[in-house]
PDB file of C-alpha atoms in Angstrom:
ATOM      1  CA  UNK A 889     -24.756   8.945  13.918  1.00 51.00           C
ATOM      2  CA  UNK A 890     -23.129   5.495  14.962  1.00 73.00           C
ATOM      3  CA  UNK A 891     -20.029   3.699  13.633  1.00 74.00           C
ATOM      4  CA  UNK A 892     -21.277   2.044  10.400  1.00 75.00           C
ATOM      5  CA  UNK A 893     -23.032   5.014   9.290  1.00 75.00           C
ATOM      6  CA  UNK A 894     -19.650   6.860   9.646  1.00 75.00           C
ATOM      7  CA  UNK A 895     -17.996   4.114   7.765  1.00 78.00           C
ATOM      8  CA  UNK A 896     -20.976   4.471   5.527  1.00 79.00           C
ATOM      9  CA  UNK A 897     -20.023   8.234   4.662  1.00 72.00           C
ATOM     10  CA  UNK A 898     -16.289   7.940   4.584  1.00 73.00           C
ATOM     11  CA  UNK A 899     -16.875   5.509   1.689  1.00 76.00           C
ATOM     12  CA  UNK A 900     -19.408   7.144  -0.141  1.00 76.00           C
ATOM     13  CA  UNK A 901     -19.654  10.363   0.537  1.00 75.00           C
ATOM     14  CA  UNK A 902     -18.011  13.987  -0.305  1.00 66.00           C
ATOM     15  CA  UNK A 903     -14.743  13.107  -1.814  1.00 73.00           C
ATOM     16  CA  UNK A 904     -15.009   9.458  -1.528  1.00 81.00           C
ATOM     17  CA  UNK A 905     -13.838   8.551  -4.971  1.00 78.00           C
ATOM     18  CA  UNK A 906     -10.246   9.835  -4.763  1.00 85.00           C
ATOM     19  CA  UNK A 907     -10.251   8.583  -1.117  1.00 77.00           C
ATOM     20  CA  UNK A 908     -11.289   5.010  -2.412  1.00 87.00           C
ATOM     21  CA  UNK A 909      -8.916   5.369  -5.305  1.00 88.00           C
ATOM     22  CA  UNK A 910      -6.096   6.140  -3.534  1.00 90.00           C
ATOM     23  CA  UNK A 911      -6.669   3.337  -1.309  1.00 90.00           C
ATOM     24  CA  UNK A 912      -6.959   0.844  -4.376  1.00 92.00           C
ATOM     25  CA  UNK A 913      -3.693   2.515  -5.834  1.00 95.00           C
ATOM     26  CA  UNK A 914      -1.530   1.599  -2.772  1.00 95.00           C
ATOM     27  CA  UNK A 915      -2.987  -1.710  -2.562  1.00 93.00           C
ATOM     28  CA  UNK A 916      -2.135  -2.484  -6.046  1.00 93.00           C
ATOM     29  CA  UNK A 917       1.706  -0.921  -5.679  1.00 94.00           C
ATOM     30  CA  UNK A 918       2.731  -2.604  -2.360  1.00 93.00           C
ATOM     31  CA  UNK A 919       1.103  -5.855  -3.827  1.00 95.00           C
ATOM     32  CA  UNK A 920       3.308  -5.664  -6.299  1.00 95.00           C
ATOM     33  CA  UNK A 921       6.408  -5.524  -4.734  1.00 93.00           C
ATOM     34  CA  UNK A 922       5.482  -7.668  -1.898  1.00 93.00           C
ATOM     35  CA  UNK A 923       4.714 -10.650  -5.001  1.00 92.00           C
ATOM     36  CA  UNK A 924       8.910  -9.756  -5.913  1.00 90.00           C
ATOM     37  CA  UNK A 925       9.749 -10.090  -2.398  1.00 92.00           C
ATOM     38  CA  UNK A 926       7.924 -13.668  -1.816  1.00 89.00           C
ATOM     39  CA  UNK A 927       9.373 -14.279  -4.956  1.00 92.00           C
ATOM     40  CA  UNK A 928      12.864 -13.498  -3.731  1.00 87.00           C
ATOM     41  CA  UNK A 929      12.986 -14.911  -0.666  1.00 87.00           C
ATOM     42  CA  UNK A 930      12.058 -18.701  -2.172  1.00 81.00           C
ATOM     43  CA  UNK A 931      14.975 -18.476  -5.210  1.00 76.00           C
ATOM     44  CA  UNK A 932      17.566 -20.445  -3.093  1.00 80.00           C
ATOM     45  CA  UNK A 933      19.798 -20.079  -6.346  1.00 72.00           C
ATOM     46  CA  UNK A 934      19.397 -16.753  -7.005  1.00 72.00           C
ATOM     47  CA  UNK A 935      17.720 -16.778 -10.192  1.00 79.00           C
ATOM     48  CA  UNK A 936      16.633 -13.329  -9.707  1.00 83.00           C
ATOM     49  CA  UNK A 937      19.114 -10.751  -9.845  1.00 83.00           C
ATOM     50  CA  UNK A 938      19.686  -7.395  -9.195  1.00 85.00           C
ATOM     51  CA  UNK A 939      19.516  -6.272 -13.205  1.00 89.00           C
ATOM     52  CA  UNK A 940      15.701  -7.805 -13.079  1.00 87.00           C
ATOM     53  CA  UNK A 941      14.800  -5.582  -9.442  1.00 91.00           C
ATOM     54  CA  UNK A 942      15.658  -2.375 -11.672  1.00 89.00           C
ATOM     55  CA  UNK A 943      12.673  -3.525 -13.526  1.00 91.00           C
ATOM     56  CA  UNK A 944       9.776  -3.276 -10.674  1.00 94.00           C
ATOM     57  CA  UNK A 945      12.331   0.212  -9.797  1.00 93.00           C
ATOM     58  CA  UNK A 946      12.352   1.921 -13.074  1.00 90.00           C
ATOM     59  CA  UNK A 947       8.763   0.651 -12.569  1.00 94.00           C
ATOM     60  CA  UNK A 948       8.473   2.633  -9.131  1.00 92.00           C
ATOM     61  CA  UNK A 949      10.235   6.160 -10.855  1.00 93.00           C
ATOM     62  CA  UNK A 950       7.655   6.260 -13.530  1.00 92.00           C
ATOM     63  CA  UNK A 951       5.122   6.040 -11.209  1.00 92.00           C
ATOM     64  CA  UNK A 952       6.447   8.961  -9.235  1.00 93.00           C
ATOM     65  CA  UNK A 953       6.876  10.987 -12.231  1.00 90.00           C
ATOM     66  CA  UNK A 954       3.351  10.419 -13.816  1.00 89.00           C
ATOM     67  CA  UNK A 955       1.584  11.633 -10.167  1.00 88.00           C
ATOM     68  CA  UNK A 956       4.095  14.701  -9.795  1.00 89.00           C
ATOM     69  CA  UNK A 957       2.049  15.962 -12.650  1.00 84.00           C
ATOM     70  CA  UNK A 958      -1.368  17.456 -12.143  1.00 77.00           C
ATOM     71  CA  UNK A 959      -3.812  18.182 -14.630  1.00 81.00           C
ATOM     72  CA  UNK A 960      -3.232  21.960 -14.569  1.00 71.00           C
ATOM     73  CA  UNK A 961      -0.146  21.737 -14.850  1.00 78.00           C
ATOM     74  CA  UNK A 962      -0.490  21.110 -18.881  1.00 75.00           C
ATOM     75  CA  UNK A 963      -3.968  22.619 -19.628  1.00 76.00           C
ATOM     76  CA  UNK A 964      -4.250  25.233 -21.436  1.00 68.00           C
ATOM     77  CA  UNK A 965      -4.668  27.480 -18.028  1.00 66.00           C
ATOM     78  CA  UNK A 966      -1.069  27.188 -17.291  1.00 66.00           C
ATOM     79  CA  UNK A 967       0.216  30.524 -18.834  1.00 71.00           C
ATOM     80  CA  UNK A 968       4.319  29.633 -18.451  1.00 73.00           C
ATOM     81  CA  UNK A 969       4.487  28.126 -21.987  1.00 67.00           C
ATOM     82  CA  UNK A 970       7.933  26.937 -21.115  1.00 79.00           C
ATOM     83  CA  UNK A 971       6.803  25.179 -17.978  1.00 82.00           C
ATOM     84  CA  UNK A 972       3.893  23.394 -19.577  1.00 84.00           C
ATOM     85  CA  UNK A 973       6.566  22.105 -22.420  1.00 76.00           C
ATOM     86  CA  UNK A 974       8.735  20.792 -19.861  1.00 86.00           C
ATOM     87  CA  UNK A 975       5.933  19.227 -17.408  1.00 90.00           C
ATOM     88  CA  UNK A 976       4.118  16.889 -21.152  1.00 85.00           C
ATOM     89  CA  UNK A 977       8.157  16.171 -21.965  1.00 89.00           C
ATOM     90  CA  UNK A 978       7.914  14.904 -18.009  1.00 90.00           C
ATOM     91  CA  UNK A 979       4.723  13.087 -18.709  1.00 87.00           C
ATOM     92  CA  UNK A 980       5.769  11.835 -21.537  1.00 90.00           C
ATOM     93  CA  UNK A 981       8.836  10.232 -20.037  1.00 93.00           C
ATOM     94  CA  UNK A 982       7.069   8.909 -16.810  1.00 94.00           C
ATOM     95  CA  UNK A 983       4.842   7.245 -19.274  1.00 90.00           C
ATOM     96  CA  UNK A 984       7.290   5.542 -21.511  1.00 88.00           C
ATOM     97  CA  UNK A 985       9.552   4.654 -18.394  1.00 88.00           C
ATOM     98  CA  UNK A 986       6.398   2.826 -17.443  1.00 93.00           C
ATOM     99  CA  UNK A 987       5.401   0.617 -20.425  1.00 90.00           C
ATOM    100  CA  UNK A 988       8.923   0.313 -21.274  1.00 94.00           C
ATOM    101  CA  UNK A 989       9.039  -1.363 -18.145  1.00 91.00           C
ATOM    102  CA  UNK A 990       6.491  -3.981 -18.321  1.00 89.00           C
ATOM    103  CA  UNK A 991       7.715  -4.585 -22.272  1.00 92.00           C
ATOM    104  CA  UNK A 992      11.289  -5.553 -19.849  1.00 93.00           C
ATOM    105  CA  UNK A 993       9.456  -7.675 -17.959  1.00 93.00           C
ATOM    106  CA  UNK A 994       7.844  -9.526 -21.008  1.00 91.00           C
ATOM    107  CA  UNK A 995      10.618  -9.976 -22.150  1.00 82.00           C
ATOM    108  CA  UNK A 996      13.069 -11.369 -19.044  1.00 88.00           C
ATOM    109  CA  UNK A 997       9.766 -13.548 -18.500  1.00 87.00           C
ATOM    110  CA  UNK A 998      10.346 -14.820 -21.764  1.00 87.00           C
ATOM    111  CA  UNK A 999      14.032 -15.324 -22.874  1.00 83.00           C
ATOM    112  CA  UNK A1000      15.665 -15.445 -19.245  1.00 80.00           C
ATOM    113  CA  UNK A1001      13.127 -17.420 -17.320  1.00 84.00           C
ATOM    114  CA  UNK A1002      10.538 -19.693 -19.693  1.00 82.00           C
ATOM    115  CA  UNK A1003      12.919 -20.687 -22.288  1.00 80.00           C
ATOM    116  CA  UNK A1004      15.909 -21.310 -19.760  1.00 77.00           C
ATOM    117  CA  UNK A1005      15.579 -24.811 -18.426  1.00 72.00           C
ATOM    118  CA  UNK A1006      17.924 -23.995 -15.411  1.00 72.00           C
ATOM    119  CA  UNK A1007      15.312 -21.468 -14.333  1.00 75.00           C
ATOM    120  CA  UNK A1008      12.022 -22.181 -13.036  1.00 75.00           C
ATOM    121  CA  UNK A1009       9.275 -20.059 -14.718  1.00 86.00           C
ATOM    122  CA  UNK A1010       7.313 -19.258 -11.756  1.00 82.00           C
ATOM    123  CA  UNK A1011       9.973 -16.401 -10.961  1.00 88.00           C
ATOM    124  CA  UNK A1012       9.582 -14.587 -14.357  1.00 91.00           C
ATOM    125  CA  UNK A1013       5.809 -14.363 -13.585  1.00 91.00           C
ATOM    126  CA  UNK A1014       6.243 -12.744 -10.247  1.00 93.00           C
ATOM    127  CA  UNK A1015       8.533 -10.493 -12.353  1.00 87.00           C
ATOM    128  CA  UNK A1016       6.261  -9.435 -15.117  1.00 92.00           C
ATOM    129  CA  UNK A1017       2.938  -9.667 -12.076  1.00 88.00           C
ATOM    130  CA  UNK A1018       5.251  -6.496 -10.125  1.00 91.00           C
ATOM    131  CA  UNK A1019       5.618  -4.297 -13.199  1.00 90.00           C
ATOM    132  CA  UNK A1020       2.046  -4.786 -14.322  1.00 93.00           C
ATOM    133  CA  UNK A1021       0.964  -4.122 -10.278  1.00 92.00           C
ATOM    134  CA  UNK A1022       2.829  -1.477 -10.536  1.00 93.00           C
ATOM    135  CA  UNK A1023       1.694   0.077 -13.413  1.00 91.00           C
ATOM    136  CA  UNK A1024      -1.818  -0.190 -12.641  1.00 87.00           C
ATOM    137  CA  UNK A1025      -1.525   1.876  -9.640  1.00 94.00           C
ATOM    138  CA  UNK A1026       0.273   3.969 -11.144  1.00 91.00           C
ATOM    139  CA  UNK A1027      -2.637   4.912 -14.027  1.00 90.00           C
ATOM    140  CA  UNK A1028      -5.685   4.366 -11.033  1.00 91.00           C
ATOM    141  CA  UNK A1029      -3.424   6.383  -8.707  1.00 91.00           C
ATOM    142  CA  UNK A1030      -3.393   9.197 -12.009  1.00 87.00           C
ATOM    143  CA  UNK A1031      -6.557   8.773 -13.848  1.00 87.00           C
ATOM    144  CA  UNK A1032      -8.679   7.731 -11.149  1.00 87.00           C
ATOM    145  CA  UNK A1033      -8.462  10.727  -8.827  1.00 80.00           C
ATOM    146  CA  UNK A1034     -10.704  14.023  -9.450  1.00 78.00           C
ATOM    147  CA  UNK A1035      -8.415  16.839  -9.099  1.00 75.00           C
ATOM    148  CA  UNK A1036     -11.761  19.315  -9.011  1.00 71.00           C
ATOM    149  CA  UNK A1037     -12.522  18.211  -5.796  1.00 72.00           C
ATOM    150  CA  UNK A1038      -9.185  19.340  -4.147  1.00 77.00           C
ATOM    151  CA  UNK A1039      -9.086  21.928  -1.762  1.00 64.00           C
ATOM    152  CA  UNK A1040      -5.922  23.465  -1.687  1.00 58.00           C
TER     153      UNK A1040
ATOM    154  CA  UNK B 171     -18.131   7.682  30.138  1.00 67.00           C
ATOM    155  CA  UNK B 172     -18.705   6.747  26.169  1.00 74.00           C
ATOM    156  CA  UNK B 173     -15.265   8.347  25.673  1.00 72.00           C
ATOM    157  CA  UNK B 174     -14.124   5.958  28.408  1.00 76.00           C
ATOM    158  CA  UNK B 175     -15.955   2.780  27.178  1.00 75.00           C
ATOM    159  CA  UNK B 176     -14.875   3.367  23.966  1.00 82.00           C
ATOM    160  CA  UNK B 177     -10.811   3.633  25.390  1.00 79.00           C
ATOM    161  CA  UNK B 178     -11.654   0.361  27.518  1.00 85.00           C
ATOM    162  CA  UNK B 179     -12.560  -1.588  24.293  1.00 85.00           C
ATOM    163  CA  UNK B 180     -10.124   0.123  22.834  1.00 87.00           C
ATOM    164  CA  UNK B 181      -7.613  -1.506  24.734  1.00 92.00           C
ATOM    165  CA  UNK B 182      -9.169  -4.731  25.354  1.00 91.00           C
ATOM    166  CA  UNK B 183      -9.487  -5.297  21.992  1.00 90.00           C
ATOM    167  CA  UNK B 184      -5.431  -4.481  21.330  1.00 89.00           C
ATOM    168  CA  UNK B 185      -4.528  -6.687  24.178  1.00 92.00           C
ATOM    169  CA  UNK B 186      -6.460  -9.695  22.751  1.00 90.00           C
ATOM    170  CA  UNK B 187      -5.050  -9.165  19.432  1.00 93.00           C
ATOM    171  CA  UNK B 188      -1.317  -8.420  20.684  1.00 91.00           C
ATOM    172  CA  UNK B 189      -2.169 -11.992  22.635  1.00 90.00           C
ATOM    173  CA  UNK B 190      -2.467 -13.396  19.215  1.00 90.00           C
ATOM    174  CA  UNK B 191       0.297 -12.066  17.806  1.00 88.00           C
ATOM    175  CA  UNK B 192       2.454 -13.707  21.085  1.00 87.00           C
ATOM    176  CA  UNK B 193       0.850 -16.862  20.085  1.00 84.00           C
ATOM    177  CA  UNK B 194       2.089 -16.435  16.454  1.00 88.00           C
ATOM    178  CA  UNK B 195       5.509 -16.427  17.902  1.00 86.00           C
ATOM    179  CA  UNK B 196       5.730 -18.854  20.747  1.00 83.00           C
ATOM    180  CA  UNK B 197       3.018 -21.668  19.709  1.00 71.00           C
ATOM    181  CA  UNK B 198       5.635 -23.312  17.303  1.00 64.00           C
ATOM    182  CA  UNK B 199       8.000 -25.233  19.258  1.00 58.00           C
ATOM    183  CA  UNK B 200      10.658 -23.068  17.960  1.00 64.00           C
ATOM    184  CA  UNK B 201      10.545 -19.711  19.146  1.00 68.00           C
ATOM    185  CA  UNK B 202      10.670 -17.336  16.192  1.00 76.00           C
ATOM    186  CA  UNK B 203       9.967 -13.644  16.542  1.00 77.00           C
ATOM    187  CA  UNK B 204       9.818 -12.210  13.241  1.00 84.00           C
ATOM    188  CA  UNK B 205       5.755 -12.223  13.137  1.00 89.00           C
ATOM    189  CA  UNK B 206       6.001  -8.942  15.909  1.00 84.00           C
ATOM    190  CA  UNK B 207       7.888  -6.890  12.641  1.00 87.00           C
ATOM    191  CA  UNK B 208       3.851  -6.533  12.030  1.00 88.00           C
ATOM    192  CA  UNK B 209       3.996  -3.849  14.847  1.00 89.00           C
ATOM    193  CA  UNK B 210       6.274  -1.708  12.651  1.00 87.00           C
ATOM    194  CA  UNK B 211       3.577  -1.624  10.444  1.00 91.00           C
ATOM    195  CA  UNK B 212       0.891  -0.912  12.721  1.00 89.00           C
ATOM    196  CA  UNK B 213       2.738   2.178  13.625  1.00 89.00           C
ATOM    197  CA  UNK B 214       3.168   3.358  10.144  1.00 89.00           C
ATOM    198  CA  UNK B 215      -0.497   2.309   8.710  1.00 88.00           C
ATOM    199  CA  UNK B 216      -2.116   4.956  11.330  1.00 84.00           C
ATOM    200  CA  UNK B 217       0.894   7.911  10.964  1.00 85.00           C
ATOM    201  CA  UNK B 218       0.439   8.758   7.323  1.00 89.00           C
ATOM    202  CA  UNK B 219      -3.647   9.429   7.560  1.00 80.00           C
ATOM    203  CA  UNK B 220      -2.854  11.027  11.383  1.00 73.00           C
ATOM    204  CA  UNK B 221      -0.407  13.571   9.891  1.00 83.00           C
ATOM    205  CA  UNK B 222      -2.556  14.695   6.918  1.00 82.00           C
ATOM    206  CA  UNK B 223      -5.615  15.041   8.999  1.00 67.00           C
ATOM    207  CA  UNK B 224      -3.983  17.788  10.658  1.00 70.00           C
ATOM    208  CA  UNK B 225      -4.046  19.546   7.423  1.00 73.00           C
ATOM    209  CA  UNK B 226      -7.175  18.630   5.687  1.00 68.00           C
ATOM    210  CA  UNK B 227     -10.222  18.423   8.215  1.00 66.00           C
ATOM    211  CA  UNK B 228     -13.670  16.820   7.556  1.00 64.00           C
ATOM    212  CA  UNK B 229     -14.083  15.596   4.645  1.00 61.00           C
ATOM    213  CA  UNK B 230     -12.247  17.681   2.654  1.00 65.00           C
ATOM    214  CA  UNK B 231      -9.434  16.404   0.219  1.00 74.00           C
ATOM    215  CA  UNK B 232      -6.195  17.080  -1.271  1.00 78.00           C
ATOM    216  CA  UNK B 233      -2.944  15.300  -2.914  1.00 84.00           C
ATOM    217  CA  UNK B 234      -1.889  14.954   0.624  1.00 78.00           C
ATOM    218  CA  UNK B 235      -4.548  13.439   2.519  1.00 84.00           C
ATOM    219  CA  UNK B 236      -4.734  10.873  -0.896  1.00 84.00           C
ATOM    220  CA  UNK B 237      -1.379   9.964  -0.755  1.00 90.00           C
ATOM    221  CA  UNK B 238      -1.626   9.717   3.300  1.00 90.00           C
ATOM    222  CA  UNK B 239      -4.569   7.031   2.514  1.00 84.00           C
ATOM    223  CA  UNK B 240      -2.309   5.257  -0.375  1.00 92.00           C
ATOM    224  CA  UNK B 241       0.172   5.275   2.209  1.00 91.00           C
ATOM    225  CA  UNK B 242      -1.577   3.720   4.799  1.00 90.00           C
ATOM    226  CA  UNK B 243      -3.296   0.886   2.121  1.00 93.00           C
ATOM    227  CA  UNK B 244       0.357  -0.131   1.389  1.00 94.00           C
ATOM    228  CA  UNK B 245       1.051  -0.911   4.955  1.00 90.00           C
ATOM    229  CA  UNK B 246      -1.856  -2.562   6.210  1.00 93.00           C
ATOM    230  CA  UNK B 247      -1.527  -4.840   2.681  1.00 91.00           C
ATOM    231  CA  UNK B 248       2.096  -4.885   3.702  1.00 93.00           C
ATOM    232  CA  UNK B 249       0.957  -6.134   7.616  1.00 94.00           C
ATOM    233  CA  UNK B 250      -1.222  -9.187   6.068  1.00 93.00           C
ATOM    234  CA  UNK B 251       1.636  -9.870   3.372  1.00 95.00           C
ATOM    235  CA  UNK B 252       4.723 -10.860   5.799  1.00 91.00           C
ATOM    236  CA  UNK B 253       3.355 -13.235   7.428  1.00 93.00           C
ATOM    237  CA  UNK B 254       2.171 -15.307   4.051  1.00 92.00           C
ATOM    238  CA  UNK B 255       5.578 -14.244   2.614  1.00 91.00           C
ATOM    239  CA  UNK B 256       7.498 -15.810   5.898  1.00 89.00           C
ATOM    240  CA  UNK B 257       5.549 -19.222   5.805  1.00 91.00           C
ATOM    241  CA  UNK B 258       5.742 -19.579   1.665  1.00 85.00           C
ATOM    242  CA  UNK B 259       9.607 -19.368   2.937  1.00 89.00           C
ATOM    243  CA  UNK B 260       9.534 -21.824   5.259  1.00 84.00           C
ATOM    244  CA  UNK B 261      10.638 -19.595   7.929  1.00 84.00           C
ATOM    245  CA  UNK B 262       7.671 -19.698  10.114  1.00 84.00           C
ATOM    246  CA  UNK B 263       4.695 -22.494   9.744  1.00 84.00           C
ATOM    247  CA  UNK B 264       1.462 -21.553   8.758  1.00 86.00           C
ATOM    248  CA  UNK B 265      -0.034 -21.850  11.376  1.00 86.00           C
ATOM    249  CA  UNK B 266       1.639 -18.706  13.261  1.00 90.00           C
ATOM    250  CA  UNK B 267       1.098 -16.981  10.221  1.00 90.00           C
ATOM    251  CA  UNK B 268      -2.798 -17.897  10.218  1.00 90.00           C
ATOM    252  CA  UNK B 269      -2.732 -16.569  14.163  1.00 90.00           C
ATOM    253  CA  UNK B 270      -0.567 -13.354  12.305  1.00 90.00           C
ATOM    254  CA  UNK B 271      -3.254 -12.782   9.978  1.00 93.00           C
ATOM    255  CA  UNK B 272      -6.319 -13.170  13.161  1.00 92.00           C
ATOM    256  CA  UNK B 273      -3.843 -10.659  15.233  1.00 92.00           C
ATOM    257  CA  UNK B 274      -4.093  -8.428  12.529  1.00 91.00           C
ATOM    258  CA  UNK B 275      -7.826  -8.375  11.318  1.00 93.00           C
ATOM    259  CA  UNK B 276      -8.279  -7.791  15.070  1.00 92.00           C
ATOM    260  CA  UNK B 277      -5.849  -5.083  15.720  1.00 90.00           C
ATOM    261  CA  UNK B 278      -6.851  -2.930  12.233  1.00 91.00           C
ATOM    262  CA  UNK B 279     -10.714  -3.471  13.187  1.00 92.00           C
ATOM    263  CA  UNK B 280     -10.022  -2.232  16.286  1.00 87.00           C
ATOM    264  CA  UNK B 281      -7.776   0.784  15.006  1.00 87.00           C
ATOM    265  CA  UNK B 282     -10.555   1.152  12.179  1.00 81.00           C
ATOM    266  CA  UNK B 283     -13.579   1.692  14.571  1.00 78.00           C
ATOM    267  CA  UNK B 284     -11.823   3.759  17.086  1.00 77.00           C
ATOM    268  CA  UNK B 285     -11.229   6.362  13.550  1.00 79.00           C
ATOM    269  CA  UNK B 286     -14.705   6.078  12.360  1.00 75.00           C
ATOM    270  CA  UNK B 287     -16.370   7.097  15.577  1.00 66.00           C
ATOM    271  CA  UNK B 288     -18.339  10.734  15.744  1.00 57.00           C
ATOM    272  CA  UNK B 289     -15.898  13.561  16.136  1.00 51.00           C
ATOM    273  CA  UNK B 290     -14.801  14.100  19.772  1.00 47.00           C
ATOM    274  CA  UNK B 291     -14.507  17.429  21.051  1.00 45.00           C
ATOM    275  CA  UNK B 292     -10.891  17.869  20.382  1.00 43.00           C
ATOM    276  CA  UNK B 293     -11.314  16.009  16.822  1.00 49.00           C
ATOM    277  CA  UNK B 294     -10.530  11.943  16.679  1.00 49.00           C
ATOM    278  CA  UNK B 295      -7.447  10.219  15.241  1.00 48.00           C
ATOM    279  CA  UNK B 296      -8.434  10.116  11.731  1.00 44.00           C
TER     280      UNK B 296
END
């Protein structure tokens, strides 16, 4: 078997789809914070500030708490009724850290960057473009992935 | 001798993108070195996937060997994104990021084929 059948396989073969999705997920986060960081590193009057990073980090913490959780965790095979409470109250949380965060980002686009005319727009966009980067990863990263085919 | 043809292209193929990557930084007439930070990532885009292989052989799968692949996604996307982010900056021109970006489709296809090869003996990188 050469190289590009190899290639071939890894790609479509046994467990290719979480392999592919995981690879889409991290594209998708690190894109994300790599369009703050250009953004950053061209504001010579530091439009950005530290209050607006928390967004795209707030951001980052959901996304960690939505992927701590796996499916089993709150089916109905998880006999510790306790412990499937508190991993949905988890869930839930990771969740509404996440939209809350790109309803932030809206919303600094909006009042502290568009309708300001000492700030130039374009930053506001690379600030709502991280969150909803971020996000996206975050739900590909969850939903995308077939937890059946772990072997563990 | 395929195991040593494939090290010799191996490391012909580093050295001419490496070259590339010198060019990136001395071409300009000012000397600026932050293109070689790509390196860095070089080393961590191949740790993450070498680290979970040694837990999850074949093609198996687990949360670990997907978040070693996320992982390693992030920093070759991270690899092709300093040198844009640098010349959008003005800190280096775009040309040594263009000769950035060449070093680095080089030096991941080279990485890339040496990890898709048939299993050696004693298992390959990936």
């Amino acid at each position: 078997m050469g190289v590009l059948d190899n290639i071939a396989l890894h790609f479509t073969g046994d467990a290719s789809r979480n392999r592919n999705t995981s690879i889409i997920a991290g594209l998708l986060f690190f894109a994300g914070w790599w369009v703050l960081i250009d953004a950053m590193s061209i504001d010579g009057k530091h439009q950005i500030t530290t209050g607006h990073v928390f967004i795209g980090i707030f951001g980052t913490i959901s996304f960690c708490m939505v992927n701590a959780v796996k499916g089993e965790h709150i089916s109905d095979e998880n006999s510790s009724e306790s412990g499937a409470r508190i991993a949905k109250i988890w869930l839930l949380v990771g969740f509404l850290m996440g939209f809350a965060s790109i309803i932030a980002a809206i919303w600094v686009m909006i009042d502290d960057f568009i309708n300001n005319e000492k700030k130039d727009g374009w930053f506001g966009v690379a600030l709502l473009m991280q969150n909803v980067f971020i996000l996206f990863a975050s739900l590909v990263y969850k939903f995308g992935r077939n937890e059946e085919e772990w072997n563990e | 001798m395929a195991t040593l043809k494939a090290l010799f292209i191996c490391a012909f193929l580093t050295c001419i993108g490496v070259t590339f990557l010198i060019l990136a930084c001395a071409v300009p007439t000012t000397k600026i070195f932050y293109p070689f930070f790509v390196l860095l990532f070089y080393v961590l885009s191949v740790l993450p996937v070498f680290i979970a292989r040694r837990t999850t052989p074949g093609n198996e799968t687990n949360p670990k060997s997907e978040f070693a692949h996320f992982l390693t996604a992030g920093m070759v996307l991270s690899a092709f994104a300093l040198p844009i982010v640098l010349a959008h900056a003005l800190v280096i021109t775009w040309t040594a990021s263009i000769l950035t970006i060449i070093s680095n489709i080089i030096n991941y296809g080279t990485i890339f084929w040496y990890a898709m090869r048939d299993d050696e003996p004693y298992g390959s990188m990936f």
